[in-house]
Amino acid sequence: MTETILLIILSLGIFGYAIYRSVNTYFMDPFYYRKLDWFNKYPVEEGDIVFLGDSLTDWGLWNEMFPGLPIKNRGIGGERIKGLYQRLDNVISGKPSKIFLMIGTNDLPHVMFHDDCYILNYYRLILSKIKSTSPGTEVFIESILPRQKLFAKRIVKLNAELKALAALEGLVYLDIYPLIADDDGVIRRDLSNDELHLMAEGYRLWSGVVRPHLINDQELS
């Protein structure tokens, strides 16, 4: 109950700040649109491997972790699941070979408007759109990563739903969460300096889960 009240208070604060930003003409985040402009100028091409998500994906140096592979990083800091769905055409029109998808953590504080059903419904919309537009693309659903204790129980519940969704859709679910969480379901202190984003070791652990699905004889040839 206490956690729910805290989430509601946090949501009200974020909602109020969003109104403040819109009134002051900062609602259209210049950074976000600079990223979209880059993606439009350098589009995904057939055979590319796409890492898709928010800042957790955005700040991963995937080309350095997997040199020699046709990787495109399509993460945007601050991205929420509806925004990712709205820009999805920019990714799947290129018919990538694989998509590694992690999204949802930025929706968690907006519990009054972005509850679990909201997040899961957009996951279904995203998967449906990929399947209809680029049926040859292999999709991997990555678990939502741990963050502050306030969100611990909800993330565990959501990840269980995502795992079930992946099974229903015949997709691979990549469970990165246990490597990043401590015993209380909080992001490990040695892997983050802000209780949300990852340090280098966190990305090393993440890449270890991805690697078996990324490096194979065909891609090394």
Coordinates of C-alpha atoms in Angstrom, one line a residue, residues 7-207:
L7 CA 4.0 5.8 -6.9
I8 CA 0.9 7.9 -7.1
I9 CA 2.6 10.9 -5.6
L10 CA 5.6 10.4 -7.9
S11 CA 3.2 10.2 -10.9
L12 CA 1.5 13.4 -9.9
G13 CA 4.8 15.1 -9.6
I14 CA 5.9 13.9 -13.0
F15 CA 2.6 14.8 -14.6
G16 CA 2.8 18.3 -13.2
Y17 CA 6.3 18.7 -14.5
A18 CA 5.2 17.5 -17.9
I19 CA 2.5 20.3 -18.0
Y20 CA 5.1 22.8 -16.9
R21 CA 7.5 21.8 -19.7
S22 CA 4.7 21.9 -22.3
V23 CA 3.7 25.4 -21.2
N24 CA 7.3 26.5 -21.5
T25 CA 7.7 25.0 -25.0
Y26 CA 10.2 22.4 -23.9
F27 CA 7.8 19.5 -24.4
M28 CA 9.3 18.7 -27.8
D29 CA 12.6 17.5 -26.6
P30 CA 15.4 18.6 -29.0
F31 CA 17.6 15.6 -28.1
Y32 CA 14.8 13.2 -29.0
Y33 CA 14.3 14.7 -32.4
R34 CA 18.0 14.9 -33.1
K35 CA 18.1 11.1 -32.6
L36 CA 15.1 10.6 -34.9
D37 CA 16.8 12.8 -37.6
W38 CA 19.9 10.6 -37.3
F39 CA 17.9 7.4 -37.7
N40 CA 16.2 8.9 -40.8
K41 CA 19.5 9.8 -42.4
Y42 CA 21.1 6.4 -41.6
P43 CA 18.2 4.0 -41.9
V44 CA 18.2 0.3 -40.9
E45 CA 19.0 -1.9 -43.8
E46 CA 18.2 -5.5 -44.6
G47 CA 20.3 -7.9 -42.5
D48 CA 21.1 -5.3 -39.8
I49 CA 21.0 -6.3 -36.1
V50 CA 19.0 -3.7 -34.1
F51 CA 19.2 -2.9 -30.4
L52 CA 15.9 -1.1 -29.7
G53 CA 14.9 0.6 -26.5
D54 CA 15.5 3.6 -24.2
S55 CA 18.7 5.0 -22.6
L56 CA 19.7 1.6 -21.3
T57 CA 20.1 0.5 -24.9
D58 CA 21.1 3.8 -26.2
W59 CA 24.2 4.1 -23.9
G60 CA 25.4 0.6 -24.7
L61 CA 28.4 0.5 -27.1
W62 CA 27.2 -2.5 -28.9
N63 CA 29.5 -2.1 -31.9
E64 CA 32.5 -2.2 -29.5
M65 CA 31.1 -5.3 -27.7
F66 CA 30.3 -7.1 -31.0
P67 CA 32.8 -5.7 -33.6
G68 CA 32.4 -6.7 -37.2
L69 CA 28.6 -7.3 -37.0
P70 CA 26.1 -5.0 -38.8
I71 CA 24.7 -3.5 -35.6
K72 CA 22.5 -0.4 -35.4
N73 CA 21.7 1.1 -32.0
R74 CA 18.2 2.4 -32.0
G75 CA 17.8 3.3 -28.4
I76 CA 16.7 6.8 -27.3
G77 CA 17.3 8.2 -23.8
G78 CA 14.0 8.8 -22.0
E79 CA 12.0 6.7 -24.4
R80 CA 8.7 5.2 -23.3
I81 CA 6.9 2.4 -24.9
K82 CA 4.3 4.4 -26.9
G83 CA 7.0 6.5 -28.4
L84 CA 8.9 3.4 -29.4
Y85 CA 5.8 2.0 -31.1
Q86 CA 5.3 5.3 -32.9
R87 CA 8.8 5.3 -34.4
L88 CA 8.9 1.5 -35.1
D89 CA 8.3 1.9 -38.9
N90 CA 11.7 3.6 -39.1
V91 CA 13.3 0.3 -37.8
I92 CA 11.2 -2.5 -39.4
S93 CA 10.9 -0.9 -42.9
G94 CA 14.6 -1.9 -43.4
K95 CA 13.8 -5.6 -42.7
P96 CA 16.5 -6.2 -40.0
S97 CA 17.6 -9.7 -39.3
K98 CA 17.3 -9.4 -35.6
I99 CA 15.8 -7.0 -33.0
F100 CA 16.8 -7.1 -29.3
L101 CA 14.0 -5.2 -27.5
M102 CA 14.1 -3.7 -24.1
I103 CA 11.5 -1.0 -23.2
G104 CA 9.2 -0.1 -20.3
T105 CA 11.3 1.2 -17.4
N106 CA 10.5 4.9 -18.2
D107 CA 6.8 4.0 -18.1
L108 CA 7.0 2.7 -14.5
P109 CA 6.8 6.1 -12.7
H110 CA 3.7 7.0 -14.6
V111 CA 1.6 4.3 -12.9
M112 CA -1.6 6.3 -13.0
F113 CA -1.5 6.4 -16.8
H114 CA 0.9 3.6 -17.8
D115 CA -0.1 0.6 -15.7
D116 CA 1.0 -2.9 -16.4
C117 CA -1.9 -3.5 -18.9
Y118 CA -0.9 -0.4 -20.8
I119 CA 2.8 -1.5 -21.1
L120 CA 1.8 -5.1 -22.1
N121 CA -0.7 -3.9 -24.6
Y122 CA 2.0 -1.8 -26.3
Y123 CA 4.3 -4.8 -26.3
R124 CA 1.7 -6.8 -28.2
L125 CA 1.2 -3.9 -30.7
I126 CA 5.0 -3.7 -31.2
L127 CA 5.3 -7.4 -31.8
S128 CA 2.3 -7.5 -34.1
K129 CA 3.6 -4.7 -36.2
I130 CA 7.1 -6.3 -36.5
K131 CA 5.5 -9.6 -37.5
S132 CA 3.2 -8.0 -40.2
T133 CA 5.8 -5.7 -41.7
S134 CA 9.0 -7.7 -41.3
P135 CA 8.1 -11.3 -40.7
G136 CA 11.6 -12.5 -41.3
T137 CA 13.0 -10.5 -38.4
E138 CA 13.9 -12.5 -35.3
V139 CA 12.8 -10.7 -32.2
F140 CA 14.3 -11.2 -28.7
I141 CA 12.4 -9.8 -25.7
E142 CA 14.8 -8.7 -23.0
S143 CA 13.7 -8.4 -19.4
I144 CA 13.1 -5.0 -17.8
L145 CA 16.2 -4.3 -15.6
P146 CA 16.0 -3.6 -11.9
R147 CA 16.2 -0.1 -10.6
Q148 CA 15.2 1.5 -7.2
K149 CA 13.5 -0.6 -4.6
L150 CA 10.2 1.3 -5.1
F151 CA 9.8 -0.5 -8.5
A152 CA 11.1 -4.0 -7.5
K153 CA 7.9 -6.0 -7.1
R154 CA 6.3 -4.4 -10.2
I155 CA 9.3 -5.2 -12.4
V156 CA 9.3 -8.9 -11.3
K157 CA 5.6 -9.1 -12.1
L158 CA 6.1 -7.4 -15.5
N159 CA 9.0 -9.6 -16.4
A160 CA 6.9 -12.7 -15.7
E161 CA 4.2 -11.3 -18.0
L162 CA 6.9 -10.6 -20.7
K163 CA 8.3 -14.1 -20.4
A164 CA 4.8 -15.5 -20.9
L165 CA 4.2 -13.2 -23.8
A166 CA 7.4 -14.3 -25.5
A167 CA 6.4 -18.0 -25.1
L168 CA 2.9 -17.3 -26.5
E169 CA 4.5 -15.5 -29.5
G170 CA 7.2 -18.2 -30.0
L171 CA 10.0 -15.7 -29.2
V172 CA 13.1 -16.0 -27.1
Y173 CA 13.0 -14.2 -23.8
L174 CA 16.4 -13.1 -22.5
D175 CA 16.4 -12.9 -18.7
I176 CA 19.1 -10.3 -17.9
Y177 CA 17.4 -9.2 -14.7
P178 CA 18.9 -11.8 -12.3
L179 CA 22.4 -10.8 -13.2
I180 CA 21.7 -7.1 -12.5
A181 CA 19.5 -7.3 -9.4
D182 CA 20.6 -7.8 -5.8
D183 CA 18.7 -10.0 -3.3
D184 CA 16.1 -7.3 -2.7
G185 CA 15.4 -6.8 -6.4
V186 CA 17.3 -3.5 -6.5
I187 CA 19.9 -2.8 -9.2
R188 CA 23.3 -3.8 -7.8
R189 CA 25.3 -0.9 -6.5
D190 CA 28.5 -2.1 -8.2
L191 CA 26.7 -2.0 -11.6
S192 CA 25.1 1.5 -11.4
N193 CA 25.9 4.9 -10.0
D194 CA 22.4 6.3 -10.2
E195 CA 20.1 3.3 -9.4
L196 CA 19.0 3.1 -13.0
H197 CA 21.7 3.1 -15.6
L198 CA 24.5 0.6 -16.0
M199 CA 28.2 0.9 -15.6
A200 CA 30.5 -1.0 -18.0
E201 CA 30.3 -4.3 -16.0
G202 CA 26.6 -4.2 -16.3
Y203 CA 26.8 -4.1 -20.1
R204 CA 29.4 -6.9 -20.0
L205 CA 26.9 -9.1 -18.2
W206 CA 24.1 -8.0 -20.5
S207 CA 26.2 -8.8 -23.6

